[in-house]
Amino acid sequence: MEYAGLVENSNDLIQVVGFDGYVIYVNRMWRETLGYDMADVAGLNFFDLLHEDFHCDCQLRIQVLLEGQSIPCFEVVFRAKDGRKVIAEGSISLYIEDDEPKGIQGIFRDITARKETELALQTSESRFRTIFESSVAGIAMLAPDGTFLQANPAFCQFLGYVEKELLKLKITDITHPDDIEETLSRRNIALANKSRSIVCEKRYLCKDGTEFWAQLSSTWFFDEQGKPLYTVPVIQNITRSKEAELKIRELAYYDSLTRLPNRSLFNDRLEQALANAHRLEKPLALMFLDLDRFKGVNDNLGHAVGDEMLRQAADRLRHCLRENDTVARLGGDEFVVILSDYKNDDNVSQVATKILEALSCPFDLAVREVFSSTSIGIAVSPEDGDNSADLLRHADMAMYAAKGAGGDTFRFYSEEMNAKAVSRMDLEANLRRGLDKKEFFVEYQPQIDLQTNQIAGVEALVRWQHPSLGIIPPDQFISLAEETNLILPLGVWVMRTVFEQCVIWAQSGWVPFRVGINVSGRQFTQDDFVEEVCDLIEETGVDPSLLEFEITESVVMHDVEAAVVTLTRLRDLGIRMAIDDFGTGYSSLSCLKNLPVSRLKIDKSFIADLSSNPDDRAIVEATIAMAKRLGLDVTAEGVETAEQFGFVQGRECDEVQGFYFSKPLSANDVASTWLVSEGKDSD
Ligand code: C2E
Ligand code: CA
Ligand code: CA
């Protein structure tokens, strides 16, 4: 055979097998691949070489060949001498010698390596497919221009489309109109910076036109030249918590009766207006309004009629003012107006007169027409004060002056009105002296666990025993102490006193309980606050895990990043953190999620009106639910009545604090009334 060398040295696996199954010839490649020597081959039966799964197929093929037909290329698995599987691809035909079919000849190629790569690819591809298909997060793939290339079932389901529809759309087609600009700018930034990923919250538009809030994390992929290839947005449904948050905000910042901003939003607007006025060196006027006849209407004609009167008054006020002015309801029949864009005091008088006229028209209250009048007090910044507290206080004083003059009139604030009140200068001097003379002391108000009805902690509250004025409550000196920075030495004194008290309690063998300490913004934002706390812990030997610091939302929101650093350092010391007076600031609940705090204390103003104000009920309810969802403990403050207690007890509230259980007590009284010795049962 002149071609024998060619066959023997071919890179294919070539074999000739007799009809009895015994191998007649195999070439070098065949032997090398399957690991047999020349000597092994003679006694080999082909069916021993073939993986048993292929025996049947092979016999069928031989049959077909014998019937004179040809066989297309096929795959087969051999078993090598060492047991390895060798996958081969090839064809067979009849082996003819002397015009007689003597057996079957085959020519194969080893495709094991290729097959294994294919299989590995398939496995990883199908693994990713599964993740993509079954993920509860929506995952899509977009071309750089925002066209959909792929979207998983969750993504489609979130937005109410089938994948085929999405593939005809761009991301901007399903973005909420208000968020399109931001979406495009995010994309431009990502492309310009070659940044790989962004995380944000964004609104989509579902097929049925409804809004879908998502937490989006989007990753960009670039080729080696930095050309964008595609982007993969992953979205999670946060619609429910967003809606809850907006609802809480609406409830928390608007008065449901009149739809006017409430006290919280007003405080915020006033701060803003003051900052603007200061920056632009423009005046700002604050009006404090009180309806002269409201109490009579409410008492004699009933709340429903009183409410209607307030609603109409609110509408009239709105009509008297321009869009940039703010009118808010502080509660009851007290309204406030902020005027920020006017030329001189005459303009303010004109607006006041207009309001007086509008509110003196008879109110049509279904049952009858009611005549009323109004008293207005006006304070102007900067003359009457450059901060919101002073302005409000002065406008309030001026309002009383207007009422004192018989009502139905307005008064500008004047210095004489202030003469009666204790001068701030005096108070400041007193405060300094009081610190030196140790006129301060601390009381402790128990906080009750709603599960056990046992004491869970106490809140330390500072008092000032003034030699001639008697006990002055903190509300009357804390803000002054803050303004004059005296809060810093006072704060250190409170901490030291409370820490020492904790040690005394611990040594007396009481079951350990938490002790809350109010920390003012001034203290908290001091550079060395944490060091100061560390020093005091060391000095007194207090166990920091018993301590809980209370700060208000506004302190945190003022500079969230700095606050997180301080909060984290305090937490690392073992001190727990609580947000105090929750609901009175203007913070977003979703912001709290990222803070290392463990407790919310719902402000007592919400608890106070639970029985009369459905808004407050809704706020308290929603706040508790939301806080629980964020994993925070909740304390209701200012619980005075069984009814208020019952309300919060029926929700998921953890603790209550208030006169219903106990007023603030001296350290000894806390111990004798509330504490249980370790090892002893409570009674
Ligand atoms: P806060 O932190 O909201 O403290 C709770 C206040 O609610 C206390 O008033 C407490 O006596 C009062 N309270 C408790 N239960 C009830 C209740 O059932 N009904 C009513 N109407 N009130 C209740 P207090 O002691 O006059 O303190 C007023 C504020 O002064 C505190 O409000 C806190 O912001 C501040 N304060 C008190 N001690 C300190 C302190 O050591 N440092 C700082 N920075 N601030 C303090
Ligand atoms: Ca507090
Ligand atoms: Ca509080």
Short mmCIF file of C-alpha atoms in Angstrom, two decimals, residues 195-392:
data_model
loop_
_atom_site.label_atom_id
_atom_site.label_comp_id
_atom_site.label_asym_id
_atom_site.label_seq_id
_atom_site.Cartn_x
_atom_site.Cartn_y
_atom_site.Cartn_z
CA SER A 195 -16.67 55.36 36.49
CA ARG A 196 -17.82 51.84 36.93
CA SER A 197 -20.85 52.09 39.12
CA ILE A 198 -23.38 54.36 40.75
CA VAL A 199 -26.05 53.83 43.38
CA CYS A 200 -29.06 56.09 43.67
CA GLU A 201 -32.80 56.26 44.14
CA LYS A 202 -34.89 56.92 41.07
CA ARG A 203 -38.43 56.84 39.76
CA TYR A 204 -39.49 54.80 36.78
CA LEU A 205 -42.75 54.93 34.89
CA CYS A 206 -44.65 51.66 34.62
CA LYS A 207 -46.51 50.70 31.47
CA ASP A 208 -49.81 51.60 33.15
CA GLY A 209 -48.47 55.06 33.96
CA THR A 210 -47.92 54.49 37.68
CA GLU A 211 -44.77 55.55 39.45
CA PHE A 212 -42.16 53.00 40.53
CA TRP A 213 -39.51 53.96 43.08
CA ALA A 214 -36.33 51.97 42.80
CA GLN A 215 -33.03 51.73 44.48
CA LEU A 216 -30.77 51.59 41.44
CA SER A 217 -27.23 50.37 41.23
CA SER A 218 -25.86 50.65 37.78
CA THR A 219 -22.58 49.32 36.48
CA TRP A 220 -20.84 50.39 33.30
CA PHE A 221 -18.60 48.19 31.20
CA PHE A 222 -15.90 49.61 28.94
CA ASP A 223 -13.60 47.96 26.40
CA GLU A 224 -9.81 48.24 26.56
CA GLN A 225 -9.84 51.52 24.65
CA GLY A 226 -12.32 52.90 27.18
CA LYS A 227 -15.23 52.76 24.76
CA PRO A 228 -18.50 52.07 26.60
CA LEU A 229 -19.85 48.61 25.85
CA TYR A 230 -23.01 48.40 27.90
CA THR A 231 -24.45 49.14 31.30
CA VAL A 232 -26.23 46.84 33.73
CA PRO A 233 -28.84 48.49 35.93
CA VAL A 234 -30.02 46.48 38.92
CA ILE A 235 -33.20 47.76 40.55
CA GLN A 236 -34.98 47.03 43.79
CA ASN A 237 -38.53 48.01 44.62
CA ILE A 238 -38.63 50.72 47.29
CA THR A 239 -42.00 52.14 46.24
CA ARG A 240 -43.72 51.20 49.47
CA SER A 241 -41.20 52.74 51.79
CA LYS A 242 -40.99 55.85 49.59
CA GLU A 243 -44.75 56.25 49.65
CA ALA A 244 -44.80 55.78 53.40
CA GLU A 245 -42.09 58.36 53.73
CA LEU A 246 -43.91 60.89 51.56
CA LYS A 247 -47.10 60.24 53.47
CA ILE A 248 -45.34 60.75 56.79
CA ARG A 249 -43.78 63.90 55.44
CA GLU A 250 -47.15 65.18 54.30
CA LEU A 251 -48.68 64.32 57.66
CA ALA A 252 -45.72 65.65 59.55
CA TYR A 253 -45.34 68.98 57.80
CA TYR A 254 -48.81 70.04 56.82
CA ASP A 255 -51.80 70.74 58.94
CA SER A 256 -54.54 68.47 57.68
CA LEU A 257 -57.33 70.84 58.65
CA THR A 258 -56.18 73.88 56.69
CA ARG A 259 -53.53 72.32 54.42
CA LEU A 260 -51.17 75.04 55.59
CA PRO A 261 -47.60 74.26 56.65
CA ASN A 262 -47.48 73.29 60.31
CA ARG A 263 -45.03 74.34 62.98
CA SER A 264 -42.23 72.05 61.83
CA LEU A 265 -42.29 73.21 58.25
CA PHE A 266 -42.74 76.79 59.39
CA ASN A 267 -39.62 76.57 61.56
CA ASP A 268 -37.71 75.27 58.62
CA ARG A 269 -39.01 77.98 56.27
CA LEU A 270 -38.27 80.68 58.81
CA GLU A 271 -34.68 79.52 59.18
CA GLN A 272 -34.31 79.53 55.43
CA ALA A 273 -35.93 82.94 54.99
CA LEU A 274 -33.70 84.37 57.72
CA ALA A 275 -30.59 83.00 56.09
CA ASN A 276 -31.63 84.47 52.73
CA ALA A 277 -32.55 87.83 54.23
CA HIS A 278 -29.21 87.91 55.99
CA ARG A 279 -27.32 87.03 52.85
CA LEU A 280 -29.14 89.57 50.65
CA GLU A 281 -29.18 92.14 53.47
CA LYS A 282 -32.94 92.46 53.15
CA PRO A 283 -35.48 92.86 55.92
CA LEU A 284 -37.87 90.11 56.99
CA ALA A 285 -41.10 90.48 58.92
CA LEU A 286 -42.74 87.85 61.06
CA MET A 287 -46.43 88.23 61.92
CA PHE A 288 -48.08 86.38 64.73
CA LEU A 289 -51.89 86.17 64.33
CA ASP A 290 -54.57 85.16 66.77
CA LEU A 291 -58.30 85.14 65.97
CA ASP A 292 -60.06 87.16 68.67
CA ARG A 293 -63.35 85.22 68.76
CA PHE A 294 -62.24 81.73 67.98
CA LYS A 295 -62.40 80.29 71.46
CA GLY A 296 -66.01 81.44 71.85
CA VAL A 297 -67.01 79.89 68.51
CA ASN A 298 -65.29 76.63 69.35
CA ASP A 299 -66.76 76.40 72.85
CA ASN A 300 -70.29 77.50 71.96
CA LEU A 301 -70.86 76.18 68.44
CA GLY A 302 -68.73 73.08 68.62
CA HIS A 303 -65.46 71.85 67.15
CA ALA A 304 -66.85 71.16 63.69
CA VAL A 305 -67.90 74.78 63.33
CA GLY A 306 -64.61 75.95 64.84
CA ASP A 307 -62.72 73.82 62.31
CA GLU A 308 -64.70 75.31 59.46
CA MET A 309 -63.87 78.80 60.69
CA LEU A 310 -60.15 77.95 60.73
CA ARG A 311 -60.37 76.54 57.21
CA GLN A 312 -62.01 79.71 55.89
CA ALA A 313 -59.53 81.89 57.75
CA ALA A 314 -56.67 79.94 56.20
CA ASP A 315 -58.12 80.43 52.70
CA ARG A 316 -58.47 84.15 53.25
CA LEU A 317 -54.90 84.40 54.54
CA ARG A 318 -53.63 82.62 51.49
CA HIS A 319 -55.41 85.16 49.27
CA CYS A 320 -53.87 88.11 51.09
CA LEU A 321 -50.33 86.94 50.42
CA ARG A 322 -48.01 86.44 47.53
CA GLU A 323 -46.62 83.11 46.54
CA ASN A 324 -43.21 83.69 48.11
CA ASP A 325 -44.68 84.49 51.50
CA THR A 326 -45.31 81.69 53.95
CA VAL A 327 -48.41 81.36 56.05
CA ALA A 328 -48.53 78.53 58.57
CA ARG A 329 -50.76 77.33 61.37
CA LEU A 330 -48.96 76.77 64.64
CA GLY A 331 -51.94 75.17 66.35
CA GLY A 332 -55.33 76.26 67.64
CA ASP A 333 -56.16 79.63 66.13
CA GLU A 334 -52.54 80.77 65.94
CA PHE A 335 -51.24 81.59 62.49
CA VAL A 336 -47.88 83.01 61.45
CA VAL A 337 -46.84 84.80 58.30
CA ILE A 338 -43.34 85.35 56.96
CA LEU A 339 -42.94 88.33 54.64
CA SER A 340 -39.58 88.46 52.98
CA ASP A 341 -39.80 90.57 49.86
CA TYR A 342 -40.89 94.11 50.68
CA LYS A 343 -39.42 97.61 50.66
CA ASN A 344 -40.25 99.25 53.98
CA ASP A 345 -42.33 98.93 57.15
CA ASP A 346 -45.23 100.68 55.41
CA ASN A 347 -45.60 97.68 53.13
CA VAL A 348 -45.79 95.44 56.17
CA SER A 349 -48.50 97.64 57.70
CA GLN A 350 -50.41 97.45 54.41
CA VAL A 351 -50.32 93.67 54.41
CA ALA A 352 -51.38 93.61 58.09
CA THR A 353 -54.31 95.91 57.34
CA LYS A 354 -55.33 93.77 54.38
CA ILE A 355 -55.29 90.68 56.61
CA LEU A 356 -57.31 92.39 59.33
CA GLU A 357 -59.93 93.39 56.77
CA ALA A 358 -60.07 89.96 55.19
CA LEU A 359 -60.55 88.26 58.53
CA SER A 360 -63.16 90.72 59.78
CA CYS A 361 -65.63 89.80 57.02
CA PRO A 362 -68.32 87.54 58.46
CA PHE A 363 -67.56 83.80 58.36
CA ASP A 364 -70.32 81.76 56.76
CA LEU A 365 -70.49 78.78 59.08
CA ALA A 366 -73.54 76.84 57.88
CA VAL A 367 -75.46 77.44 61.08
CA ARG A 368 -75.00 81.18 61.03
CA GLU A 369 -72.74 84.09 60.13
CA VAL A 370 -70.02 84.73 62.68
CA PHE A 371 -68.08 87.96 63.03
CA SER A 372 -64.53 87.86 64.27
CA SER A 373 -61.49 90.06 64.40
CA THR A 374 -57.80 89.37 64.65
CA SER A 375 -54.79 90.56 66.62
CA ILE A 376 -51.46 90.70 64.85
CA GLY A 377 -48.00 91.13 66.35
CA ILE A 378 -45.09 91.94 64.06
CA ALA A 379 -41.37 91.55 64.61
CA VAL A 380 -38.88 92.65 62.00
CA SER A 381 -35.41 91.23 61.40
CA PRO A 382 -32.69 92.26 61.96
CA GLU A 383 -33.89 95.04 64.32
CA ASP A 384 -36.02 92.81 66.56
CA GLY A 385 -33.82 89.77 66.39
CA ASP A 386 -31.67 87.89 63.92
CA ASN A 387 -32.75 84.38 64.89
CA SER A 388 -36.05 82.58 64.71
CA ALA A 389 -36.51 82.12 68.46
CA ASP A 390 -36.12 85.82 69.23
CA LEU A 391 -38.31 86.87 66.33
CA LEU A 392 -41.09 84.51 67.32
#
